[in-house]
Coordinates of C-alpha atoms in Angstrom, one line a residue:
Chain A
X1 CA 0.0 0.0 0.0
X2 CA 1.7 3.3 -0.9
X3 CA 1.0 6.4 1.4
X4 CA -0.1 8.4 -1.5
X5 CA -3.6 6.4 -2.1
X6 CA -4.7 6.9 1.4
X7 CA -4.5 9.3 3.9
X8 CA -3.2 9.3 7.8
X9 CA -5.0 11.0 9.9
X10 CA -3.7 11.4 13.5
X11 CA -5.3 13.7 15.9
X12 CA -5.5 13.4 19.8
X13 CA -8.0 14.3 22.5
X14 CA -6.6 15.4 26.4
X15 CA -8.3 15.9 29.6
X16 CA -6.3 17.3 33.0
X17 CA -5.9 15.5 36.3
X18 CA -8.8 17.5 38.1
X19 CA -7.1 21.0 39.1
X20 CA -4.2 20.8 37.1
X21 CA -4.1 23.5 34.7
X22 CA -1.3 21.2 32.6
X23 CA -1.1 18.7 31.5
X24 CA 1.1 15.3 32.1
X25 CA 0.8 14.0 29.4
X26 CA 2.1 14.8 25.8
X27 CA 0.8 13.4 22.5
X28 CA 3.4 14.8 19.9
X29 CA 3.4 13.9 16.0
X30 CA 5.9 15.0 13.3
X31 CA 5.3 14.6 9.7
X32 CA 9.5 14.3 7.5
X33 CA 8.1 15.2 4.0
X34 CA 11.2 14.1 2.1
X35 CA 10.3 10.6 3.5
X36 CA 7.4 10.4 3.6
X37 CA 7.1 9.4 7.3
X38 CA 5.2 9.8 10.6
X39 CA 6.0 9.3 13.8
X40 CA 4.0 9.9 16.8
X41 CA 4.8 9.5 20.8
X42 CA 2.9 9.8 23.4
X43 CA 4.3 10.3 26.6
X44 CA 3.1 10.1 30.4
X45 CA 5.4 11.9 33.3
X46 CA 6.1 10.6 36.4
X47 CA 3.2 12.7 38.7
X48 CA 1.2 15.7 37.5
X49 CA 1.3 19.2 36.3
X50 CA 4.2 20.9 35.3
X51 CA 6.5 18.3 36.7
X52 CA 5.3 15.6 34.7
X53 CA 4.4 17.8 31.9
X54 CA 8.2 18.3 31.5
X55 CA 9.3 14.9 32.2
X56 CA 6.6 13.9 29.3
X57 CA 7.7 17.0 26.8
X58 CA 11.5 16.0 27.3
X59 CA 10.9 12.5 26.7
X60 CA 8.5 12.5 23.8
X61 CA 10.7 15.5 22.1
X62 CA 13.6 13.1 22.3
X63 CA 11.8 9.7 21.6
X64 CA 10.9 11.7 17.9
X65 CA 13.8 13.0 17.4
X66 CA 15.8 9.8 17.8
X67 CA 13.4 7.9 15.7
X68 CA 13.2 10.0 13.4
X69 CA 16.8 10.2 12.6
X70 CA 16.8 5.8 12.5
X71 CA 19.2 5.7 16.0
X72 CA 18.5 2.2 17.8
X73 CA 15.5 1.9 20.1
X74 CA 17.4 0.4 22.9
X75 CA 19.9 3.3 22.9
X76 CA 17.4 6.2 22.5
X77 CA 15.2 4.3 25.6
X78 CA 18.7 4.0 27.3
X79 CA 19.4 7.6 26.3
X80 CA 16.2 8.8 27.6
X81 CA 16.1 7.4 31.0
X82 CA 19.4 8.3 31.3
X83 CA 18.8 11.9 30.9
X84 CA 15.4 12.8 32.9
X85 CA 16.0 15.0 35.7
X86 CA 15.1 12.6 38.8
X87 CA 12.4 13.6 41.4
X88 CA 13.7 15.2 44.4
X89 CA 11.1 13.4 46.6
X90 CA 10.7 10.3 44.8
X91 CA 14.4 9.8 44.0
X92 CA 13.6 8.3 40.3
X93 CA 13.6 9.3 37.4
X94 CA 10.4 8.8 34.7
X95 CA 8.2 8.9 32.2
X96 CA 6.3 6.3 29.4
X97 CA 5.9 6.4 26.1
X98 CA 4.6 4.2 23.0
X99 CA 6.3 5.3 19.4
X100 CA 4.9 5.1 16.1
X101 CA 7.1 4.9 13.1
X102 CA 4.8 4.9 10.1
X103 CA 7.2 4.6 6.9
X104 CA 6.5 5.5 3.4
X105 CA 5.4 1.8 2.5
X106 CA 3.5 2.0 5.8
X107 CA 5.6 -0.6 7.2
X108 CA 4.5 0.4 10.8
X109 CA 6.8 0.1 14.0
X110 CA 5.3 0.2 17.2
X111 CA 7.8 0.6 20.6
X112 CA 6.0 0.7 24.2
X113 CA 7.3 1.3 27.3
X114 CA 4.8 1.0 30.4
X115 CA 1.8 2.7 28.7
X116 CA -1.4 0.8 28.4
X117 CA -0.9 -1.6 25.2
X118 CA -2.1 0.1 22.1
X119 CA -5.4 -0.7 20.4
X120 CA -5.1 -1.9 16.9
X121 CA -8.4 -2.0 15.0
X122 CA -8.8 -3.4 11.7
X123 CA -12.3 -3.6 10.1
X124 CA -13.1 -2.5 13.1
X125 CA -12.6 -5.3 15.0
X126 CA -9.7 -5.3 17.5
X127 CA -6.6 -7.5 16.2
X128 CA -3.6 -8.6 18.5
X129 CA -0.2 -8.4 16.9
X130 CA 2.7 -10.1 18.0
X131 CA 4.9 -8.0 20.0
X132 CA 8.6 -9.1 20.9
X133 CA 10.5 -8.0 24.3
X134 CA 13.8 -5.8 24.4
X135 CA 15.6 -5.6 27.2
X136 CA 17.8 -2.4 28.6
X137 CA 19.2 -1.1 31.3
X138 CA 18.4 1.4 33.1
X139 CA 19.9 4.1 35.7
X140 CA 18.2 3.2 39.0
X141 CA 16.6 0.4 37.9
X142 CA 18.1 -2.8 37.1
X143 CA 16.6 -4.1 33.9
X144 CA 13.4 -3.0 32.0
X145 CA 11.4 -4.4 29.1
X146 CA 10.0 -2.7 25.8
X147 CA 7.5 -4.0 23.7
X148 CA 8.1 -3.9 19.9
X149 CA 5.7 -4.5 17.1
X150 CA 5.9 -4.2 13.5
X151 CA 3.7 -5.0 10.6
X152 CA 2.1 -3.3 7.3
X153 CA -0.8 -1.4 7.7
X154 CA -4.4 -1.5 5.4
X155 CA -6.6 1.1 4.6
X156 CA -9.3 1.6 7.2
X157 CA -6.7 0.9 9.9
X158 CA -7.1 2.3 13.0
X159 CA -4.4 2.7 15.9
X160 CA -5.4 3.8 19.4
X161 CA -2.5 4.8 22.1
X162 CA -3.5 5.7 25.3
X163 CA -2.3 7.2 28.9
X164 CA -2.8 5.0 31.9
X165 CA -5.3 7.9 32.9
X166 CA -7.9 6.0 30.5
X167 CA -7.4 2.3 31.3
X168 CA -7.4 3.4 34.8
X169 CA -10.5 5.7 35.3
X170 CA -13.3 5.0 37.6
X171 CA -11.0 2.9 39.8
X172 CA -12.7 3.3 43.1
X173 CA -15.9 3.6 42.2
X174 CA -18.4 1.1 42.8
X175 CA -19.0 0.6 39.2
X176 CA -15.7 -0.2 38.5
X177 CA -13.3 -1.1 41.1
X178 CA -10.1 -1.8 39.3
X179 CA -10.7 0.6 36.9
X180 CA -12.3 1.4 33.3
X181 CA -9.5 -1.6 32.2
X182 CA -8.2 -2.7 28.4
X183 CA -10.8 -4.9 27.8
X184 CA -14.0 -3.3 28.4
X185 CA -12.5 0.0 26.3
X186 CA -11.8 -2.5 23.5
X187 CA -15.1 -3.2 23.9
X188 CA -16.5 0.8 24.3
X189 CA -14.2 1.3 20.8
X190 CA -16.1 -1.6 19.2
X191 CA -19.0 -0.3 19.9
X192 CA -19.0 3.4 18.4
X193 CA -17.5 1.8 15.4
X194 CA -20.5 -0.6 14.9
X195 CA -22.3 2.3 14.9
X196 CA -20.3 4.6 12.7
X197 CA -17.4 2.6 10.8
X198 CA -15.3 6.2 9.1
X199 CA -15.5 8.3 12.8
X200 CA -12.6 10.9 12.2
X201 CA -9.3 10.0 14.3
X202 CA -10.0 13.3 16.6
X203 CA -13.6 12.2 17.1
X204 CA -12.9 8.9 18.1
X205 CA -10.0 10.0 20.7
X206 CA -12.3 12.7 22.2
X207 CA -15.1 9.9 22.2
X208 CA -13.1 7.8 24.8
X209 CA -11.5 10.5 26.5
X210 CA -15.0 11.8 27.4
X211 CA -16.1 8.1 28.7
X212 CA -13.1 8.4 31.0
X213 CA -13.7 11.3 32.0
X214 CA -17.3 10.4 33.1
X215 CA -15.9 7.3 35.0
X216 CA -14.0 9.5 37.2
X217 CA -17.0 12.2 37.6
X218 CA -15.2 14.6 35.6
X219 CA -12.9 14.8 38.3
X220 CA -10.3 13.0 36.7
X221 CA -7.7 11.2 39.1
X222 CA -5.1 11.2 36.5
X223 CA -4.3 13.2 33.2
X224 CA -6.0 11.8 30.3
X225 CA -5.1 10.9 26.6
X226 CA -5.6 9.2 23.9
X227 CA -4.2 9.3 20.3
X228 CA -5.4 7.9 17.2
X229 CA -3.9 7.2 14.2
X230 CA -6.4 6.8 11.5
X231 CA -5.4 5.0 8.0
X232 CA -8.1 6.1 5.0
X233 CA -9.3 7.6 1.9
X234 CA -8.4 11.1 2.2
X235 CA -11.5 14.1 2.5
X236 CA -11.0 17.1 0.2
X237 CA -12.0 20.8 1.1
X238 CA -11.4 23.4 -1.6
X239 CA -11.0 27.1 0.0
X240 CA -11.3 30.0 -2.4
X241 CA -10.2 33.4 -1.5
X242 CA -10.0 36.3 -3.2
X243 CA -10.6 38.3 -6.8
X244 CA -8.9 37.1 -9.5
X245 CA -6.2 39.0 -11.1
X246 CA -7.8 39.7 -14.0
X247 CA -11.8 39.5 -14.7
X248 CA -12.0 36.8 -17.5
X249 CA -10.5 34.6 -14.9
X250 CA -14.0 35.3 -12.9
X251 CA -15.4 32.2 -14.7
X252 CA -12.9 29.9 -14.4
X253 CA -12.6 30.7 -11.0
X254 CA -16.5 29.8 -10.3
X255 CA -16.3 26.6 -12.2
X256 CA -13.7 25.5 -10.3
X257 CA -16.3 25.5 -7.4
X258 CA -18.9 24.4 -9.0
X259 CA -17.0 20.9 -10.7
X260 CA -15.1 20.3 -7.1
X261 CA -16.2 16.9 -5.8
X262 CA -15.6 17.8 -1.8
X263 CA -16.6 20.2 0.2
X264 CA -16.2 23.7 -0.8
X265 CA -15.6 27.2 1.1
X266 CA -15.5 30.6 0.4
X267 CA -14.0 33.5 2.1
X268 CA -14.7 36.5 1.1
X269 CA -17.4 38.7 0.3
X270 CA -16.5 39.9 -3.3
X271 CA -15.1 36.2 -4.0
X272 CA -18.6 35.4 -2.9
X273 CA -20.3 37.7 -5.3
X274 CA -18.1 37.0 -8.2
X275 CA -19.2 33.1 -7.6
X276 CA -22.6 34.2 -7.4
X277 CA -23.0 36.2 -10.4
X278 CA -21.0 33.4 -12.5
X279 CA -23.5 30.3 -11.7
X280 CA -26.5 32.7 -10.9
X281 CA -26.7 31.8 -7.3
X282 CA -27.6 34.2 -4.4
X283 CA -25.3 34.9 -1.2
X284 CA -27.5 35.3 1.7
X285 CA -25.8 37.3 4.9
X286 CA -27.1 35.7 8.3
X287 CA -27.7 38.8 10.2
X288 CA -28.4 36.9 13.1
X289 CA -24.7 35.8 13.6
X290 CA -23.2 38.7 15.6
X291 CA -20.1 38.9 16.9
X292 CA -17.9 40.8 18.4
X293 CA -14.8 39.7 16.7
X294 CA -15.7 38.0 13.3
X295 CA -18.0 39.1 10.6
X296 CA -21.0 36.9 9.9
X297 CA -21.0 33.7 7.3
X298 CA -23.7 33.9 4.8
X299 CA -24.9 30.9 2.8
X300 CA -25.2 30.2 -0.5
X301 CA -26.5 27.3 -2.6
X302 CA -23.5 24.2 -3.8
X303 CA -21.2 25.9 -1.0
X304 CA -20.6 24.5 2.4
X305 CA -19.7 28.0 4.2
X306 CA -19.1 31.7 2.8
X307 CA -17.0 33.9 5.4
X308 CA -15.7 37.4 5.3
X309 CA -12.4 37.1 3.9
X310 CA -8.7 38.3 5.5
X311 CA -9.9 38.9 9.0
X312 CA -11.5 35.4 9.3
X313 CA -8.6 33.9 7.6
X314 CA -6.8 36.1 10.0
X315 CA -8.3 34.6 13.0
X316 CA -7.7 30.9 11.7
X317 CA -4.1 31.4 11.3
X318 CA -3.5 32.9 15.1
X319 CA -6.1 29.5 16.6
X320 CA -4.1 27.2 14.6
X321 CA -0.8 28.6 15.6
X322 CA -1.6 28.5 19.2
X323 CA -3.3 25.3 19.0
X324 CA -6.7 23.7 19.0
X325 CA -7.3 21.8 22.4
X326 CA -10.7 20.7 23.5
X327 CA -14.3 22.5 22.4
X328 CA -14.4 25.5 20.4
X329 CA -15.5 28.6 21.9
X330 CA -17.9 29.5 19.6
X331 CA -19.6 29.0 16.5
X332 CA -18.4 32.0 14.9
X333 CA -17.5 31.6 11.1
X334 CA -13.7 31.4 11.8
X335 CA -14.5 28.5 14.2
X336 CA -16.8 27.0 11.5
X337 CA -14.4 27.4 8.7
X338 CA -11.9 25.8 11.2
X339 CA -13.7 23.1 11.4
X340 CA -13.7 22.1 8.1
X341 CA -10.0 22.5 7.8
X342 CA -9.7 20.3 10.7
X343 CA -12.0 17.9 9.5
X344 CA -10.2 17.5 6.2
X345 CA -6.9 15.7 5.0
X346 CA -6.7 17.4 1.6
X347 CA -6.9 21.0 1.7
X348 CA -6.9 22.8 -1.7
X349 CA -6.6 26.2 -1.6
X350 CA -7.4 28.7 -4.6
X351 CA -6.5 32.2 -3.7
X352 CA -6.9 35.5 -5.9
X353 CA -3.9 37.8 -6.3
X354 CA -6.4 41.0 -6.7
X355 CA -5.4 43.3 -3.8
X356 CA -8.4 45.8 -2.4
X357 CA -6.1 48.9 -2.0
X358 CA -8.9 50.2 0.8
X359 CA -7.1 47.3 2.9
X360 CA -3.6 49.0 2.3
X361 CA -5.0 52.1 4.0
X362 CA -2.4 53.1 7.3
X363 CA -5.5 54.7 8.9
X364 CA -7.1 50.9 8.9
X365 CA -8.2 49.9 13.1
X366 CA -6.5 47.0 12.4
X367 CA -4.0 45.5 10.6
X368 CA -5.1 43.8 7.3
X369 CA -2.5 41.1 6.0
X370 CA -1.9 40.7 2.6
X371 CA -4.0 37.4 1.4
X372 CA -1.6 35.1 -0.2
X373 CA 0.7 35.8 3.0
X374 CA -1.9 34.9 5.5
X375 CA -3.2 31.5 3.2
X376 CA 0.4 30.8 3.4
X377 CA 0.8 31.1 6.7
X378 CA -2.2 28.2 7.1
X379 CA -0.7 25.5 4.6
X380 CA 2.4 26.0 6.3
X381 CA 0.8 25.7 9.9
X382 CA -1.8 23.0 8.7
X383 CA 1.0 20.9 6.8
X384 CA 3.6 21.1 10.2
X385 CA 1.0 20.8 13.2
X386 CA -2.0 19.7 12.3
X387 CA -0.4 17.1 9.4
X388 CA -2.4 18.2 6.3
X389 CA -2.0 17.9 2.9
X390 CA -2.1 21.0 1.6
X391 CA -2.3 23.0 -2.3
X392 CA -2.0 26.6 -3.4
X393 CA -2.9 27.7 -6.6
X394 CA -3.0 31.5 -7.7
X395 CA -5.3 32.6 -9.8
Chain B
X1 CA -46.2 53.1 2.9
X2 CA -43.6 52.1 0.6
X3 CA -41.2 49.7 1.9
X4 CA -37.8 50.4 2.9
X5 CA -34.8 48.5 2.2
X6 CA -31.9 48.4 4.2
X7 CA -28.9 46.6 2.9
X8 CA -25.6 46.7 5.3
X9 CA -21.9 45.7 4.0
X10 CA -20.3 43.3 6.1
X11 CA -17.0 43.1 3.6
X12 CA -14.0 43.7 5.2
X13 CA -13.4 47.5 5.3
X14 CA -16.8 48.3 5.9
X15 CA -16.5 45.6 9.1
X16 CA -13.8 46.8 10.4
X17 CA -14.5 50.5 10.3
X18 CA -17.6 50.5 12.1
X19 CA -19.9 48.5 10.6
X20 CA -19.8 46.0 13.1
X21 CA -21.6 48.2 15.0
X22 CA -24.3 48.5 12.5
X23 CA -25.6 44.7 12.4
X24 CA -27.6 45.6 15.4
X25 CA -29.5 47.7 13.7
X26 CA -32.7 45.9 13.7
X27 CA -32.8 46.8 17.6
X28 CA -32.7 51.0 17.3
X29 CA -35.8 50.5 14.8
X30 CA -38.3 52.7 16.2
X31 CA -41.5 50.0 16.5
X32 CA -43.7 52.5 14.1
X33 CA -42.0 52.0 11.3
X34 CA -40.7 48.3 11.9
X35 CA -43.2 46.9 9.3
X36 CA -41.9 48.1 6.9
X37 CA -38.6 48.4 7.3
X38 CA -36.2 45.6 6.0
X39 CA -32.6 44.6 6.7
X40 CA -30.6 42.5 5.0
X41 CA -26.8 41.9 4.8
X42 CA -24.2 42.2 1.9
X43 CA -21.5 40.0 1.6
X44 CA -19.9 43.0 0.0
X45 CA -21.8 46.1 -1.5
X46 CA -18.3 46.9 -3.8
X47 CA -18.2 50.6 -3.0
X48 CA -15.0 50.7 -1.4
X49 CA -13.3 50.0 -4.7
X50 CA -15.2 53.3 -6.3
X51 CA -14.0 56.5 -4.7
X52 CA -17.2 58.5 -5.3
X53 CA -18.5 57.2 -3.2
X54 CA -16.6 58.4 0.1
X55 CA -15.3 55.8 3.0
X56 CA -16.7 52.5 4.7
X57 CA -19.0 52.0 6.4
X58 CA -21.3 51.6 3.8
X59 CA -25.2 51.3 3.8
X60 CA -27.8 51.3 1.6
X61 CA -30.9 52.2 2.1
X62 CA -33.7 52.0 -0.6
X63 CA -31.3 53.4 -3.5
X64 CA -29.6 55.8 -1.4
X65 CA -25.8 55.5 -0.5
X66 CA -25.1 56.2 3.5
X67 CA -21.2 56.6 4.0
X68 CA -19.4 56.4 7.1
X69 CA -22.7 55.0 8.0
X70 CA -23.4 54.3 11.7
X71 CA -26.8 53.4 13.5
X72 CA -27.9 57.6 14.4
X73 CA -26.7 58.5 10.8
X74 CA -29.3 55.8 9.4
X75 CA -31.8 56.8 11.7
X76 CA -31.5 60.0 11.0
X77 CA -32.3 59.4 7.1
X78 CA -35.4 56.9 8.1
X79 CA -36.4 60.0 9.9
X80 CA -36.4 62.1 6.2
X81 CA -37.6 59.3 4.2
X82 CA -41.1 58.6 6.2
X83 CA -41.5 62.9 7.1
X84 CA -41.6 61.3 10.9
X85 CA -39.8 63.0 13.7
X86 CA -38.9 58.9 15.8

C-alpha cells in the first residue's frame, strides 16, 4: 500500500488531572516530507502538572527525534532514561511512552514502554499483533522491558495509544473497582464503530476521552489521553479566497467551485459575489450571527460555508498557531471554517492575487494582511502541526 | 407606505470600520415603522473599490448610498424618508 492512495490522519484528545491546569501528558506527531514518514509519541510523566508535563515533553521531544533520525530503540530508551532529571522526593527518574514509526510503505513500528498496550483495529474489529520483548538497562533500575511490534498497515486501519489515565479511570468507584481496564474499552471502541465505521481519528480520541472522564466524575484522578492514528481515503475541502487578477478569470474561477467533488468554502465577500453572479446563485448574509470579533458567514447554494475574507482567515491562522485543544469557543465563522480544515486531509486552496487597496489604507483599526501571506501562513501551519495535505494555486 | 430596504456591507473594510456596530440595527428601529422596514446583509456592496462614493461603512438604504454609516446617521435618514420625527 503506498501512502499516496490513502490518507493518515492522527489527531488526539486530552483531559487534565482534576485542578491541574497542565497537562502530564504529551501526545506529539511529526510529519518528515522528504520521506514520507510519521511518527508519533505519546508520553506520560512521572506525577502531575508541570512536573510531569516536563518529564513527558523532554521525553517525547527526544523519543521523535531519535526515531526520526533511525538511532537504535534500545539506545534512545537508554538515552532517555538516562537523561530525565530525577524527582527530588521520589528519588527516580520517569516517564512512558509508545512510538509510532509509520514509513512510506506503511511498514508500521510500534515501541512501548509502560503505557497501556495500544489498540489496533482493523475492520473495526480489535486484532492482537505479536509483540517481541527488548531488554535495557536502566539508571536506578536494574533491567526494563519494551514492547516492539511491526507490521504493514491496510486502509481503514485504526491505531489507538492511550495514557494510563484512561485504562485506569473509575478505579474506586463502585462501578468499577479496578478501573475502566483494556478490555472493556476495546469493547467501548467496538461499539462506536459498529455504529459509525469512518468516525474521524480526533472524534474517536475525544469519544473515549470523554467516557473516562465520566468514570471519574469529571474529576479525573489522572491526566488523560488518547491518540489515534487513522489509516483512509483522504476528505477534500477546496477554500477559495479572493478576486482574481484579472476578470475573464471570474469564470474559471467559479467553475472550479462548481466541478469540485468535496466540500467547498469561500471566504470572502467579493469572492462570494463574483461566484454568485457566475452560476447565478444568491449569497445570503445571516444577520443573526453577531459577533464581536468576526463578521457573519452567509450561505449560499452548492457551497458548504461563505465567510468574510482576510480577517476570518486572520483569525484561523492565530487558533491554529496556538493550537486547538478541547471544544471550540464559539460558533463564529472562523470556528466553522476551522472546522472544516480540521476535519479534512486534503486542503486545496485557490487564492486570488487581486489586492483591495482600501485594505492597504495606514489609517485601517487593524491590521489587514496581505492574502496570499496569511493562506500561506495556514498550509504551512496546517501541513507542520496539524499534518495536512495542503495545495496553493493562484489565480 | 412604501417599503424600505436596508442593505448593510459586512466586507471587510466596511467591518472593520464600524460597521460592526451596525448589524444591530434591527434593535434601534423605532417600533412605528418596523413593518416596513427591511434589513438585509451584503456579503460586500463593492463601493469601497469606487472613490465617489466616500469611506466604509457603507449602507444602503432603498437606493440611497449612506457613507461612514453608523446606527444615528441611518436613523436620522429613516427620519427624512417617512416625514416622521422617531
Amino acid at each position: 500500500m503506498n501512502n499516496r492512495e490513502y490518507f493518515i490522519e492522527v489527531d488526539s484528545y486530552q483531559g487534565y488531572k482534576h485542578n491541574q491546569l497542565v497537562g502530564g501528558d504529551v501526545f506529539l506527531s511529526s510529519k518528515i516530507k522528504d520521506e514520507n514518514r510519521i511518527v508519533s509519541v505519546l508520553s506520560d510523566g512521572l506525577g502531575s502538572g508541570i512536573k510531569a508535563s516536563v518529564l513527558a515533553t523532554l521525553t517525547a521531544t527526544m523519543a521523535s527525534r531519535f526515531i526520526v533520525n533511525y538511532i537504535d530503540i534500545k539506545k534512545s530508551a537508554e538515552i532517555i532514561m538516562n537523561t530525565l532529571p530525577v524527582c527530588r522526593e521520589r528519588k527516580i527518574s520517569y516517564s512512558t511512552f509508545s512510538i509510532v514509526d509509520i514509513a512510506h510503505d506503511s511498514n508500521i513500528r510500534i515501541i512501548e514502554y509502560d503505557n497501556p498496550p495500544y489498540i489496533l483495529l482493523r475492520n473495526s474489529q480489535t486484532v492482537d499483533v505479536e509483540k517481541s520483548k527488548i531488554k535495557v538497562k536502566l539508571r536506578g533500575k536494574k533491567e526494563s522491558r519494551l514492547d516492539f511490534s511491526n507490521f504493514n498497515a491496510e486502509i481503514g486501519d485504526r491505531i489507538i495509544l492511550l495514557s494510563d489515565g484512561v485504562t485506569q479511570s473509575g478505579m474506586g468507584s463502585a462501578a468499577m473497582p479496578l478501573g475502566w481496564g483494556i478490555n472493556e474499552l476495546r469493547k467501548f471502541v467496538q461499539n462506536i464503530l459498529n455504529e459509525n465505521s469512518t468516525i474521524s481519528a480526533r472524534d474517536l480520541a475525544k469519544s473515549i476521552v470523554k467516557r473516562a472522564m465520566v468514570n471519574d466524575s469529571f474529576r479525573c484522578k489522572d491526566d488523560i489521553t488518547c491518540g489515534v492514528i487513522y489509516f483512509r481515503k483522504p476528505r477534500e475541502l477546496m477554500v477559495l479566497t479572493g478576486p482574481p487578477i484579472s476578470k475573464d478569470k471570474d469564470n474559471t474561477m467559479a467553475m472550479m467551485v462548481n466541478n469540485f467533488s468535496g466540500k467547498k468554502i469561500i471566504c470572502g465577500g467579493t469572492t462570494a459575489n463574483i461566484v454568485a453572479r457566475e452560476l447565478n446563485r444568491d449569497v445570503k448574509v445571516n444577520l443573526k450571527e453577531i459577533d464581536p470579533e468576526i463578521p457573519p458567514a452567509s450561505s449560499m447554494d452548492g457551497v458548504d460555508l461563505v465567510t468574510e475574507g482576510i480577517i476570518t482567515l486572520g483569525k484561523v491562522a492565530q487558533i491554529l498557531e496556538n493550537g486547538v485543544t478541547g471544544e471550540p469557543q464559539n460558533n463564529n465563522a472562523a470556528h466553522r471554517l476551522l472546522s472544516y480544515l480540521l476535519d479534512s486531509d486534503i486542503v486545496n486552496f485557490v487564492v486570488g492575487t487581486k489586492i483591495n487597496e482600501v485594505h492597504q489604507d495606514p489609517n485601517m483599526p487593524v491590521e489587514l494582511e496581505i492574502r496570499r501571506n496569511v493562506v500561506k501562513k495556514i498550509i504551512k501551519l496546517l501541513e507542520e502541526k496539524y499534518l495536512k495535505e495542503a495545495h496553493l494555486q493562484f489565480i | 407606505m412604501k417599503k424600505i430596504t436596508i442593505k448593510i456591507c459586512t466586507g471587510t473594510a466596511c467591518y472593520v470600520l464600524g460597521g460592526a456596530n451596525i448589524l444591530m440595527l434591527e434593535d434601534y428601529i423605532p417600533g412605528e415603522i418596523k413593518d416596513i422596514v427591511g434589513i438585509e446583509g451584503s456579503a460586500c456592496l463593492e463601493l469601497c473599490k469606487q472613490s465617489q462614493y466616500g469611506k466604509p461603512p457603507f449602507v444602503v438604504v432603498n437606493e440611497k448610498v449612506i457613507t461612514e454609516a453608523t446606527v444615528p446617521k441611518i436613523l436620522d435618514y429613516l427620519n427624512k424618508l417617512t416625514g416622521k420625527d422617531l
